[in-house]
Structures are given as structure tokens and as C-alpha cells.
GROMACS .gro file of C-alpha atoms in nm:
model
  466
    1MET     CA    1 -11.129  -4.172   0.645
    2THR     CA    2 -11.140  -3.824   0.555
    3ARG     CA    3 -10.980  -3.741   0.222
    4ILE     CA    4 -10.836  -3.401   0.248
    5VAL     CA    5 -10.681  -3.195  -0.041
    6ILE     CA    6 -10.483  -2.863   0.063
    7MET     CA    7 -10.422  -2.646  -0.191
    8GLY     CA    8 -10.089  -2.468  -0.095
    9GLY     CA    9  -9.825  -2.514   0.147
   10GLY     CA   10  -9.774  -2.217   0.324
   11PRO     CA   11  -9.819  -2.133   0.695
   12ALA     CA   12 -10.238  -2.171   0.640
   13GLY     CA   13 -10.157  -2.511   0.429
   14TYR     CA   14  -9.907  -2.696   0.617
   15GLU     CA   15 -10.086  -2.634   0.987
   16ALA     CA   16 -10.394  -2.727   0.854
   17ALA     CA   17 -10.226  -3.050   0.748
   18LEU     CA   18 -10.074  -3.078   1.068
   19VAL     CA   19 -10.387  -3.065   1.236
   20ALA     CA   20 -10.587  -3.297   0.984
   21ALA     CA   21 -10.325  -3.596   1.010
   22GLN     CA   22 -10.336  -3.579   1.380
   23HIS     CA   23 -10.693  -3.635   1.367
   24GLY     CA   24 -10.643  -3.930   1.134
   25ALA     CA   25 -10.761  -3.773   0.767
   26ASP     CA   26 -10.599  -3.889   0.474
   27VAL     CA   27 -10.425  -3.514   0.362
   28THR     CA   28 -10.237  -3.432   0.061
   29ILE     CA   29 -10.091  -3.103   0.026
   30VAL     CA   30 -10.015  -2.937  -0.333
   31GLU     CA   31  -9.763  -2.671  -0.323
   32ARG     CA   32  -9.577  -2.526  -0.646
   33ASP     CA   33  -9.253  -2.408  -0.502
   34GLY     CA   34  -9.168  -2.614  -0.173
   35LEU     CA   35  -9.342  -2.624   0.193
   36GLY     CA   36  -9.381  -2.320   0.361
   37GLY     CA   37  -9.478  -2.137   0.063
   38ALA     CA   38  -9.402  -1.742  -0.025
   39CYS     CA   39  -9.399  -1.698   0.311
   40VAL     CA   40  -9.109  -1.902   0.411
   41LEU     CA   41  -8.904  -1.916   0.073
   42TYR     CA   42  -8.978  -1.563  -0.069
   43ASP     CA   43  -9.152  -1.328   0.177
   44CYS     CA   44  -9.168  -1.332   0.558
   45VAL     CA   45  -8.900  -1.546   0.651
   46PRO     CA   46  -8.627  -1.431   0.379
   47SER     CA   47  -8.731  -1.034   0.484
   48LYS     CA   48  -8.691  -1.106   0.859
   49THR     CA   49  -8.360  -1.264   0.794
   50PHE     CA   50  -8.231  -0.966   0.619
   51ILE     CA   51  -8.354  -0.711   0.855
   52ALA     CA   52  -8.178  -0.884   1.138
   53SER     CA   53  -7.859  -0.831   0.959
   54SER     CA   54  -7.955  -0.447   0.969
   55GLY     CA   55  -8.066  -0.501   1.319
   56ALA     CA   56  -7.694  -0.585   1.444
   57LEU     CA   57  -7.585  -0.244   1.254
   58ALA     CA   58  -7.885  -0.080   1.411
   59LYS     CA   59  -7.745  -0.172   1.752
   60MET     CA   60  -7.396  -0.017   1.698
   61HIS     CA   61  -7.523   0.352   1.644
   62ASP     CA   62  -7.522   0.404   2.014
   63LEU     CA   63  -7.264   0.177   2.160
   64GLY     CA   64  -7.030   0.496   2.227
   65GLU     CA   65  -7.232   0.566   2.519
   66LEU     CA   66  -7.219   0.265   2.664
   67GLY     CA   67  -6.811   0.290   2.626
   68ILE     CA   68  -6.774   0.088   2.360
   69ASN     CA   69  -6.555   0.269   2.056
   70THR     CA   70  -6.673   0.196   1.713
   71ASP     CA   71  -6.601   0.357   1.381
   72MET     CA   72  -6.907   0.312   1.167
   73ALA     CA   73  -6.708   0.439   0.899
   74ASP     CA   74  -6.514   0.116   0.885
   75THR     CA   75  -6.817  -0.102   0.897
   76SER     CA   76  -6.854  -0.290   0.581
   77ILE     CA   77  -7.160  -0.523   0.451
   78ASP     CA   78  -7.078  -0.809   0.261
   79LEU     CA   79  -7.404  -0.842   0.064
   80PRO     CA   80  -7.365  -1.163  -0.128
   81THR     CA   81  -7.292  -1.323   0.225
   82VAL     CA   82  -7.602  -1.150   0.374
   83HIS     CA   83  -7.857  -1.266   0.082
   84GLY     CA   84  -7.661  -1.645   0.073
   85ARG     CA   85  -7.788  -1.658   0.463
   86VAL     CA   86  -8.135  -1.527   0.362
   87LYS     CA   87  -8.158  -1.794   0.066
   88GLY     CA   88  -8.021  -2.049   0.318
   89LEU     CA   89  -8.243  -2.008   0.602
   90ALA     CA   90  -8.553  -1.987   0.382
   91LEU     CA   91  -8.453  -2.351   0.225
   92ALA     CA   92  -8.356  -2.495   0.551
   93GLN     CA   93  -8.706  -2.390   0.709
   94SER     CA   94  -8.887  -2.522   0.406
   95ALA     CA   95  -8.685  -2.854   0.438
   96ASP     CA   96  -8.791  -2.870   0.818
   97ILE     CA   97  -9.143  -2.813   0.774
   98ARG     CA   98  -9.168  -3.051   0.486
   99ALA     CA   99  -8.993  -3.306   0.716
  100ARG     CA  100  -9.243  -3.266   0.976
  101VAL     CA  101  -9.554  -3.291   0.780
  102GLN     CA  102  -9.422  -3.625   0.595
  103ARG     CA  103  -9.355  -3.758   0.977
  104GLU     CA  104  -9.696  -3.711   1.020
  105GLY     CA  105  -9.805  -3.918   0.727
  106VAL     CA  106  -9.897  -3.604   0.516
  107ARG     CA  107  -9.859  -3.682   0.142
  108VAL     CA  108  -9.682  -3.398  -0.052
  109LEU     CA  109  -9.684  -3.288  -0.404
  110ILE     CA  110  -9.517  -3.032  -0.581
  111GLY     CA  111  -9.735  -2.892  -0.854
  112GLU     CA  112 -10.021  -2.686  -0.948
  113ALA     CA  113 -10.358  -2.753  -0.850
  114ARG     CA  114 -10.694  -2.659  -0.966
  115PHE     CA  115 -11.073  -2.747  -0.939
  116CYS     CA  116 -11.184  -2.995  -1.214
  117ASP     CA  117 -11.573  -3.093  -1.070
  118GLU     CA  118 -11.784  -3.189  -1.349
  119GLU     CA  119 -12.047  -2.925  -1.213
  120PRO     CA  120 -12.078  -2.707  -0.907
  121GLY     CA  121 -12.271  -2.858  -0.611
  122LEU     CA  122 -12.117  -3.215  -0.570
  123ALA     CA  123 -12.074  -3.361  -0.258
  124THR     CA  124 -11.706  -3.497  -0.321
  125HIS     CA  125 -11.483  -3.239  -0.512
  126LYS     CA  126 -11.182  -3.334  -0.748
  127VAL     CA  127 -10.853  -3.142  -0.763
  128ALA     CA  128 -10.669  -3.179  -1.063
  129VAL     CA  129 -10.285  -3.189  -0.992
  130THR     CA  130 -10.006  -3.101  -1.247
  131THR     CA  131  -9.652  -3.206  -1.171
  132LYS     CA  132  -9.368  -3.256  -1.375
  133ASP     CA  133  -9.468  -3.614  -1.385
  134GLY     CA  134  -9.816  -3.552  -1.538
  135THR     CA  135 -10.162  -3.450  -1.417
  136GLU     CA  136 -10.339  -3.662  -1.141
  137LYS     CA  137 -10.707  -3.623  -1.038
  138LEU     CA  138 -10.773  -3.635  -0.637
  139PRO     CA  139 -11.101  -3.686  -0.519
  140ALA     CA  140 -11.157  -3.481  -0.158
  141ASP     CA  141 -11.423  -3.503   0.055
  142VAL     CA  142 -11.262  -3.137   0.238
  143VAL     CA  143 -11.075  -2.921   0.024
  144LEU     CA  144 -10.854  -2.633   0.178
  145ILE     CA  145 -10.791  -2.282  -0.055
  146ALA     CA  146 -10.439  -2.176   0.106
  147THR     CA  147 -10.293  -2.026  -0.259
  148GLY     CA  148 -10.150  -1.726  -0.075
  149ALA     CA  149 -10.076  -1.407  -0.278
  150THR     CA  150  -9.806  -1.240  -0.498
  151PRO     CA  151  -9.674  -0.857  -0.487
  152ARG     CA  152  -9.904  -0.631  -0.675
  153VAL     CA  153  -9.801  -0.491  -0.996
  154LEU     CA  154  -9.864  -0.097  -1.096
  155PRO     CA  155  -9.893  -0.102  -1.490
  156GLY     CA  156  -9.646   0.189  -1.508
  157ALA     CA  157  -9.406   0.023  -1.276
  158VAL     CA  158  -9.345  -0.323  -1.389
  159PRO     CA  159  -9.040  -0.478  -1.223
  160ASP     CA  160  -8.735  -0.615  -1.407
  161GLY     CA  161  -8.543  -0.735  -1.145
  162GLU     CA  162  -8.270  -0.518  -1.203
  163ARG     CA  163  -8.368  -0.173  -1.124
  164ILE     CA  164  -8.718  -0.179  -1.066
  165LEU     CA  165  -8.772  -0.451  -0.787
  166ASP     CA  166  -9.041  -0.633  -0.578
  167TRP     CA  167  -8.960  -0.741  -0.245
  168ARG     CA  168  -8.882  -1.097  -0.368
  169GLN     CA  169  -8.603  -0.968  -0.620
  170LEU     CA  170  -8.397  -0.774  -0.346
  171TYR     CA  171  -8.149  -1.071  -0.271
  172GLU     CA  172  -8.043  -1.110  -0.618
  173LEU     CA  173  -7.884  -0.762  -0.615
  174GLN     CA  174  -7.482  -0.820  -0.597
  175GLU     CA  175  -7.441  -0.445  -0.432
  176LEU     CA  176  -7.618  -0.227  -0.221
  177PRO     CA  177  -7.843   0.057  -0.386
  178GLU     CA  178  -7.666   0.404  -0.378
  179HIS     CA  179  -8.017   0.549  -0.361
  180LEU     CA  180  -8.330   0.320  -0.283
  181ALA     CA  181  -8.680   0.468  -0.342
  182VAL     CA  182  -8.945   0.249  -0.164
  183ILE     CA  183  -9.243   0.310  -0.314
  184GLY     CA  184  -9.532   0.246  -0.043
  185SER     CA  185  -9.519   0.336   0.323
  186GLY     CA  186  -9.724   0.041   0.460
  187VAL     CA  187  -9.569  -0.258   0.691
  188THR     CA  188  -9.359  -0.400   0.398
  189GLY     CA  189  -9.207  -0.057   0.285
  190ALA     CA  190  -9.148   0.044   0.595
  191GLU     CA  191  -8.960  -0.263   0.701
  192PHE     CA  192  -8.710  -0.285   0.398
  193ALA     CA  193  -8.692   0.137   0.431
  194SER     CA  194  -8.569   0.082   0.791
  195ALA     CA  195  -8.344  -0.216   0.697
  196TYR     CA  196  -8.148  -0.019   0.409
  197THR     CA  197  -8.169   0.271   0.632
  198GLU     CA  198  -7.951   0.097   0.897
  199MET     CA  199  -7.744  -0.056   0.630
  200GLY     CA  200  -7.615   0.314   0.534
  201VAL     CA  201  -7.802   0.369   0.234
  202LYS     CA  202  -7.946   0.644   0.102
  203VAL     CA  203  -8.363   0.602   0.120
  204THR     CA  204  -8.673   0.804   0.031
  205VAL     CA  205  -8.989   0.668   0.133
  206VAL     CA  206  -9.277   0.766  -0.131
  207SER     CA  207  -9.587   0.758   0.065
  208SER     CA  208  -9.926   0.823  -0.058
  209ARG     CA  209 -10.052   0.938   0.282
  210ASP     CA  210  -9.916   1.229   0.522
  211ARG     CA  211  -9.723   0.956   0.738
  212VAL     CA  212  -9.559   0.623   0.702
  213LEU     CA  213  -9.739   0.328   0.834
  214PRO     CA  214 -10.099   0.492   0.799
  215HIS     CA  215 -10.279   0.195   0.933
  216GLU     CA  216 -10.040   0.148   1.265
  217ASP     CA  217 -10.058   0.353   1.594
  218ALA     CA  218  -9.963   0.730   1.473
  219ASP     CA  219  -9.757   0.772   1.836
  220ALA     CA  220  -9.531   0.475   1.671
  221ALA     CA  221  -9.515   0.600   1.367
  222ALA     CA  222  -9.390   0.915   1.455
  223VAL     CA  223  -9.100   0.767   1.652
  224LEU     CA  224  -9.025   0.541   1.317
  225GLU     CA  225  -9.016   0.914   1.146
  226GLU     CA  226  -8.808   1.051   1.384
  227VAL     CA  227  -8.536   0.768   1.356
  228PHE     CA  228  -8.571   0.788   0.984
  229SER     CA  229  -8.467   1.171   0.996
  230GLN     CA  230  -8.174   1.130   1.226
  231ARG     CA  231  -8.050   0.874   0.979
  232GLY     CA  232  -8.101   1.060   0.689
  233THR     CA  233  -8.402   0.907   0.540
  234THR     CA  234  -8.635   1.103   0.370
  235VAL     CA  235  -9.011   1.096   0.334
  236ALA     CA  236  -9.213   1.208   0.050
  237LYS     CA  237  -9.589   1.261   0.183
  238GLN     CA  238  -9.882   1.268  -0.022
  239ALA     CA  239  -9.708   1.146  -0.302
  240ARG     CA  240  -9.860   0.888  -0.521
  241ALA     CA  241  -9.649   0.715  -0.763
  242ASP     CA  242  -9.804   0.716  -1.133
  243ARG     CA  243  -9.511   0.536  -1.320
  244VAL     CA  244  -9.129   0.453  -1.287
  245GLU     CA  245  -8.903   0.476  -1.561
  246ARG     CA  246  -8.547   0.333  -1.614
  247THR     CA  247  -8.295   0.596  -1.683
  248GLU     CA  248  -7.942   0.565  -1.786
  249LYS     CA  249  -7.824   0.602  -1.413
  250GLY     CA  250  -8.125   0.451  -1.250
  251VAL     CA  251  -8.478   0.514  -1.242
  252GLU     CA  252  -8.726   0.820  -1.194
  253ILE     CA  253  -9.065   0.788  -1.003
  254HIS     CA  254  -9.323   1.017  -1.153
  255LEU     CA  255  -9.538   1.146  -0.897
  256ALA     CA  256  -9.934   1.242  -0.976
  257ASP     CA  257  -9.875   1.597  -0.885
  258GLY     CA  258  -9.608   1.654  -1.128
  259ARG     CA  259  -9.296   1.585  -0.881
  260VAL     CA  260  -9.026   1.344  -0.989
  261ILE     CA  261  -8.772   1.159  -0.740
  262GLU     CA  262  -8.421   1.035  -0.885
  263ALA     CA  263  -8.283   0.721  -0.758
  264SER     CA  264  -8.082   0.431  -0.834
  265HIS     CA  265  -8.342   0.168  -0.783
  266ALA     CA  266  -8.712   0.125  -0.703
  267LEU     CA  267  -8.864  -0.087  -0.485
  268MET     CA  268  -9.232  -0.173  -0.541
  269THR     CA  269  -9.404  -0.228  -0.212
  270VAL     CA  270  -9.764  -0.162  -0.288
  271GLY     CA  271  -9.986  -0.418  -0.159
  272SER     CA  272 -10.045  -0.817  -0.267
  273VAL     CA  273 -10.286  -0.973  -0.496
  274PRO     CA  274 -10.455  -1.310  -0.418
  275ASN     CA  275 -10.355  -1.606  -0.600
  276THR     CA  276 -10.724  -1.687  -0.720
  277LYS     CA  277 -10.711  -1.718  -1.073
  278ASP     CA  278 -10.653  -2.054  -1.251
  279ILE     CA  279 -10.762  -2.246  -0.979
  280GLY     CA  280 -11.115  -2.345  -1.119
  281LEU     CA  281 -11.314  -2.182  -0.862
  282ASP     CA  282 -11.585  -2.184  -1.153
  283LYS     CA  283 -11.593  -2.539  -1.141
  284VAL     CA  284 -11.728  -2.516  -0.800
  285GLY     CA  285 -11.943  -2.229  -0.797
  286ILE     CA  286 -11.730  -1.984  -0.600
  287SER     CA  287 -11.758  -1.652  -0.723
  288PRO     CA  288 -11.417  -1.413  -0.578
  289GLY     CA  289 -11.503  -1.137  -0.376
  290PRO     CA  290 -11.349  -0.771  -0.407
  291GLY     CA  291 -11.028  -0.773  -0.527
  292GLY     CA  292 -11.023  -1.136  -0.620
  293PHE     CA  293 -11.016  -1.230  -0.232
  294ILE     CA  294 -11.196  -1.557  -0.124
  295THR     CA  295 -11.502  -1.471   0.113
  296VAL     CA  296 -11.512  -1.696   0.427
  297ASP     CA  297 -11.682  -1.708   0.776
  298ARG     CA  298 -11.518  -1.719   1.117
  299VAL     CA  299 -11.450  -2.061   1.098
  300SER     CA  300 -11.307  -2.067   0.745
  301ARG     CA  301 -11.565  -2.196   0.520
  302THR     CA  302 -11.660  -2.043   0.177
  303SER     CA  303 -12.002  -2.049   0.009
  304VAL     CA  304 -11.963  -2.403  -0.082
  305PRO     CA  305 -11.996  -2.736   0.112
  306GLY     CA  306 -11.652  -2.913   0.196
  307ILE     CA  307 -11.448  -2.621   0.054
  308TYR     CA  308 -11.274  -2.399   0.318
  309ALA     CA  309 -11.039  -2.092   0.253
  310ALA     CA  310 -10.733  -1.963   0.481
  311GLY     CA  311 -10.461  -1.718   0.459
  312ASP     CA  312 -10.403  -1.449   0.239
  313CYS     CA  313 -10.579  -1.558  -0.058
  314THR     CA  314 -10.907  -1.480   0.181
  315GLY     CA  315 -10.768  -1.109   0.279
  316VAL     CA  316 -10.836  -1.173   0.637
  317LEU     CA  317 -10.534  -0.966   0.816
  318MET     CA  318 -10.249  -1.082   0.587
  319LEU     CA  319 -10.034  -1.214   0.890
  320ALA     CA  320  -9.880  -1.602   0.898
  321SER     CA  321  -9.991  -1.618   1.239
  322VAL     CA  322 -10.357  -1.519   1.092
  323ALA     CA  323 -10.345  -1.768   0.799
  324SER     CA  324 -10.172  -2.052   1.039
  325MET     CA  325 -10.493  -2.024   1.294
  326GLN     CA  326 -10.774  -2.012   0.981
  327GLY     CA  327 -10.593  -2.314   0.861
  328ARG     CA  328 -10.620  -2.477   1.202
  329ILE     CA  329 -10.954  -2.394   1.245
  330ALA     CA  330 -11.079  -2.506   0.918
  331MET     CA  331 -10.983  -2.876   0.977
  332TRP     CA  332 -11.082  -2.891   1.329
  333HIS     CA  333 -11.456  -2.774   1.225
  334ALA     CA  334 -11.415  -3.002   0.887
  335LEU     CA  335 -11.328  -3.293   1.117
  336GLY     CA  336 -11.609  -3.225   1.355
  337GLU     CA  337 -11.420  -3.135   1.655
  338GLY     CA  338 -11.509  -2.845   1.865
  339VAL     CA  339 -11.375  -2.495   1.774
  340ALA     CA  340 -11.387  -2.125   1.852
  341PRO     CA  341 -11.476  -1.871   1.572
  342ILE     CA  342 -11.147  -1.681   1.520
  343LYS     CA  343 -11.108  -1.352   1.690
  344LEU     CA  344 -10.951  -1.090   1.486
  345LYS     CA  345 -10.912  -0.837   1.782
  346THR     CA  346 -10.692  -1.076   1.989
  347VAL     CA  347 -10.446  -1.109   1.719
  348ALA     CA  348 -10.099  -0.969   1.801
  349ALA     CA  349  -9.926  -0.766   1.510
  350ASN     CA  350  -9.551  -0.662   1.468
  351VAL     CA  351  -9.363  -0.398   1.201
  352PHE     CA  352  -9.001  -0.546   1.219
  353THR     CA  353  -8.855  -0.176   1.182
  354HIS     CA  354  -8.576  -0.040   1.390
  355PRO     CA  355  -8.727   0.022   1.665
  356GLU     CA  356  -9.008  -0.266   1.660
  357ILE     CA  357  -9.382  -0.171   1.651
  358ALA     CA  358  -9.611  -0.436   1.815
  359THR     CA  359  -9.995  -0.395   1.870
  360VAL     CA  360 -10.254  -0.610   1.976
  361GLY     CA  361 -10.645  -0.543   2.034
  362ILE     CA  362 -10.832  -0.219   2.036
  363SER     CA  363 -10.665   0.074   1.865
  364GLN     CA  364 -10.566   0.417   1.958
  365GLN     CA  365 -10.786   0.572   1.691
  366ALA     CA  366 -11.101   0.386   1.787
  367ILE     CA  367 -11.068   0.518   2.139
  368ASP     CA  368 -10.988   0.857   1.985
  369SER     CA  369 -11.290   0.846   1.790
  370GLY     CA  370 -11.512   0.732   2.068
  371GLU     CA  371 -11.597   0.399   1.866
  372VAL     CA  372 -11.469   0.237   2.209
  373PRO     CA  373 -11.453   0.376   2.547
  374ALA     CA  374 -11.135   0.282   2.737
  375ARG     CA  375 -10.884   0.449   2.973
  376THR     CA  376 -10.538   0.451   2.850
  377ILE     CA  377 -10.176   0.510   2.988
  378MET     CA  378  -9.845   0.576   2.748
  379LEU     CA  379  -9.537   0.527   2.947
  380PRO     CA  380  -9.162   0.639   2.743
  381LEU     CA  381  -8.909   0.377   2.757
  382ALA     CA  382  -8.691   0.675   2.855
  383THR     CA  383  -8.817   0.643   3.222
  384ASN     CA  384  -8.761   0.270   3.249
  385ALA     CA  385  -8.434   0.157   3.437
  386ARG     CA  386  -8.351  -0.107   3.196
  387ALA     CA  387  -8.407   0.118   2.892
  388LYS     CA  388  -8.147   0.384   3.052
  389MET     CA  389  -7.909   0.110   3.079
  390GLU     CA  390  -7.882  -0.008   2.732
  391GLY     CA  391  -7.912   0.382   2.607
  392LEU     CA  392  -8.287   0.361   2.500
  393ARG     CA  393  -8.441   0.693   2.451
  394ARG     CA  394  -8.711   0.629   2.211
  395GLY     CA  395  -8.984   0.398   2.235
  396PHE     CA  396  -9.299   0.363   2.482
  397VAL     CA  397  -9.579   0.115   2.612
  398LYS     CA  398  -9.913   0.170   2.594
  399LEU     CA  399 -10.211  -0.012   2.760
  400PHE     CA  400 -10.567   0.031   2.706
  401CYS     CA  401 -10.832  -0.075   2.934
  402ARG     CA  402 -11.207  -0.083   3.007
  403PRO     CA  403 -11.343   0.238   3.188
  404ALA     CA  404 -11.515   0.052   3.461
  405THR     CA  405 -11.383  -0.329   3.450
  406GLY     CA  406 -11.023  -0.258   3.418
  407VAL     CA  407 -11.031  -0.559   3.153
  408VAL     CA  408 -10.728  -0.493   2.930
  409VAL     CA  409 -10.854  -0.434   2.561
  410GLY     CA  410 -10.545  -0.318   2.384
  411GLY     CA  411 -10.179  -0.212   2.386
  412VAL     CA  412  -9.886  -0.071   2.189
  413VAL     CA  413  -9.501  -0.154   2.239
  414VAL     CA  414  -9.225   0.050   2.055
  415ALA     CA  415  -8.912  -0.089   2.160
  416PRO     CA  416  -8.625  -0.320   2.013
  417GLN     CA  417  -8.812  -0.673   1.994
  418ALA     CA  418  -9.144  -0.539   2.054
  419SER     CA  419  -9.248  -0.862   1.907
  420GLU     CA  420  -9.137  -1.021   2.248
  421LEU     CA  421  -9.291  -0.789   2.455
  422ILE     CA  422  -9.615  -0.754   2.337
  423LEU     CA  423  -9.691  -1.112   2.434
  424PRO     CA  424  -9.812  -1.029   2.798
  425ILE     CA  425 -10.043  -0.769   2.679
  426ALA     CA  426 -10.177  -0.992   2.422
  427LEU     CA  427 -10.255  -1.251   2.671
  428ALA     CA  428 -10.460  -1.039   2.877
  429VAL     CA  429 -10.610  -0.923   2.590
  430GLN     CA  430 -10.725  -1.282   2.474
  431ASN     CA  431 -10.794  -1.393   2.832
  432GLN     CA  432 -10.990  -1.067   2.952
  433LEU     CA  433 -10.763  -1.013   3.231
  434THR     CA  434 -10.736  -0.697   3.417
  435VAL     CA  435 -10.492  -0.429   3.463
  436GLU     CA  436 -10.498  -0.533   3.833
  437HIS     CA  437 -10.373  -0.894   3.699
  438LEU     CA  438 -10.075  -0.733   3.549
  439ALA     CA  439 -10.038  -0.509   3.820
  440LEU     CA  440  -9.993  -0.798   4.074
  441THR     CA  441  -9.758  -0.982   3.851
  442PHE     CA  442  -9.413  -0.994   3.952
  443SER     CA  443  -9.165  -0.862   3.654
  444VAL     CA  444  -8.766  -0.904   3.710
  445TYR     CA  445  -8.630  -0.575   3.784
  446PRO     CA  446  -8.484  -0.385   3.596
  447SER     CA  447  -8.664  -0.497   3.260
  448LEU     CA  448  -8.836  -0.352   2.995
  449SER     CA  449  -9.161  -0.572   3.072
  450GLY     CA  450  -9.138  -0.384   3.362
  451SER     CA  451  -9.330  -0.093   3.175
  452ILE     CA  452  -9.596  -0.340   3.117
  453THR     CA  453  -9.660  -0.377   3.503
  454GLU     CA  454  -9.618  -0.017   3.566
  455ALA     CA  455  -9.870   0.108   3.308
  456GLY     CA  456 -10.113  -0.148   3.480
  457ARG     CA  457 -10.075  -0.013   3.825
  458GLN     CA  458 -10.105   0.318   3.693
  459LEU     CA  459 -10.427   0.216   3.536
  460MET     CA  460 -10.581   0.072   3.865
  461ARG     CA  461 -10.897   0.242   4.028
  462HIS     CA  462 -10.880   0.262   4.405
  463ASP     CA  463 -11.230   0.369   4.436
  464ASP     CA  464 -11.567   0.207   4.401
  465LEU     CA  465 -11.742   0.494   4.254
  466ASP     CA  466 -11.683   0.470   3.880
   0.00000   0.00000   0.00000
């Protein structure tokens, strides 16, 4: 029986464990905090639960148009209840995951793991696991490193849990900030900026670039900036934060160009660093790459036989869905099953702002630069019948296809619950379907998904000369 040790119980680790157990392996997961890892306990699940509360408020802004009288001035937020729900759901999800992996026969150890091979190059590896009961050395035929990542800390802005915060410390606040400065305009920064904006907090986004979401679709980012502007949120552009200082009333953010932004609280969202230190990589001959990430190939192999890595510690699209797939692929490959290498161009991703921004496949930037030839269409949701009924004026559906064949190669959706609407486009990209396939598929009328089939119809070519 193949002995497998998994270092980390997040999405990469527990999904890998389920695959390995179902294929008859002897599996042990070592996790420091609890099953689900940081994703479930501190990051993805808590943040999206928090965002769900802000989403309920976001829906109220335009209810007057639908004939429903509301007074936003009388709306209040019970922050301890919101945070209690966030923490409760995270723990419940962690417990569900633990129960599932244990039903499959996986051994779960709560502790810390590190390699303890006597020398590099051994066929069988050893992992030392330190728990509250002591240290145990586990022999392993296969090891999966799935240790995740933690929030990056700027030397001049070390979180204190009171006024200078990382995104894991927000849920300890007893009341909403008077003025929240969000430092960083990537996905995490944009999501929390959007959530607090909808909760009525004064928000300033400090962006080192010329827009929010610099790595996302530019048209989508423009929609979000329009919403921010309407709600009173400020975006400080080309503003690189040097340091954050505590003051009597809050914080001062000192920018590289000499500007100073005052706020009651500062939220640091400046990326993540991999948890690859102090896990004994030198004992097995693995040298981390730039930034401390572990280099892997498309089936999650490291440079050392028998050792795989998956998830945020590899720096390969730091998404829970990608981590899970990397972990599954690692186990299928290690146990001799047929497996297709991961295809990053088929990954669907979502930014959980209000509205949401979902993408898959080739980007608009790659098309505009001439890197990828494609025919494109962009349909505003304002022309969609269901959107009109619901009072939706912002958002759109984009679809990209190959010029000659019509094969769908990518798309963007900006809408409430875009994370759900992106699936048919992701299916098309994954399975190399054409715009004709979309065009001939029945969609419900009226529905927001009808814009996807309409985009397919508008991209169809009706002559054979192209």
C-alpha cells in the first residue's frame, strides 16, 4: 500500500487526500489549524461570508425603482452578529471537511510537519510531525506539500490587529471603521473595498497602478470604479504606500510621492507569501524559486522524485479551485492513474465585488495586443430583458472566439452572481465548443444567461469565405 503524507489540509491537501484514499492509499494529512486550512478558516470562506452580508445591503440601493420603499438611513449593521456568522460558518465548513476525509479512512494530525530525511535523494522520505503529544516520524512513498501562504507584511506597515490590519484580523473589530484605507487594489483589496462601501463605510483605495484590478479586464474594472464613485469611495491612483503610522485618531498612510492619507483604519492587501520556510526543503534537495514558491510542472511534480506540491505555496494561480485540481492531479499521477496536465487557460475566476466580475480563458488584453487573434462581442446587460426587470444598468457579457472556426476561447461577465453565469462560457472553453453551439442552445427567457446565447448568435459567421 502506497504511504502518502500530505503537508497541509487546505483545498489542495484535503482534495488530494480524498483522491488518494479512494484509490486505496494509506493517507495522513498534517494540518496546523484545522481541515480546510487558511482558505476555510481565515481567507476565502470568511471573506465571502462577510461579502454576502454586504451583498444584501447592495441589493437595497435600487429597490425604490422596483416599487419597494426603503430608508437606507435607518438600516443598521450588527457587526458582532456578522462576524459571529463568519466565524461560525468557517468552523462548520472545517468540521464538514474533517468528517468527510475521516469517513474515507484518512488519518488527520493537527500539528506541524517538516521533512527529516537524513540525506537528499532517498527513495522513501520521512516527515516529522509535531503535535501537542510530541513528535512522530512518518515514512512516506509520496509527499504532497500543500502548506499554503500567508498575508504579505510590509516592513513599514506591520499589522497590529487594532488600526493596521491584514484581512484575517478584520473579524475581530467590534464596530465598523469610520474611514477604511485599503492598501492594494488587487482582487482582495477590491473585494473588501466593495464590501465596506456597501456597508456605508467611507473607503479610500490606495492603488499603485492607474486603476483598480490592474490584472483584470479593463472594462470590468471601469464598471467597478463607476460604482465606487457613485457610492462615495475614493481611489487614489499611482499611489505606492511606503509606510503606515498610528496616530491618536487612527492611521496615516505615507505615499512614495510625499502624499499622506489619513484614515481610522488601514487594511493591508499587498499579496501573500508562501509557507515554505522551516519545512525542511533542504533535507530533500528542493530549492524554492523566486519569492519562496516551489516550482512544479503541470502534474504538480517538484524536482525531487516522490515529492509533489500544490496550491498557494506553488504560486500557480492562487485560487482554491486551482489548488484543489493541482492536488487531485498530483495523486492521480503518483498512483499511476491516467491524468491530463492542468490547463490554466480553462480556469474560471471570480472577483466577489458588487457587481461580481468573472473571467475565463483568453483575456481582452491578449487580444488587443495581437497576441491572440479573436473575434469579440460585448453586450451590455442594460439591453437584456431580465436585467431591465431587475433594475440592473451596469454590467456586460463578453465573448471571444477563434476567427475562422468560431471556437470559444474566453469571456468576461460583469453582473450580480457572475460567478454562476460564467459556467456556460467555461464549459465552452474547456470543451472547445463553438459560438454556434452556444447560439443553438436554448436559454430561459427572460434570463441574464440569455445574453450569453445572444453573444454566440452575434459572433456566428454566415459565409464560407472567411
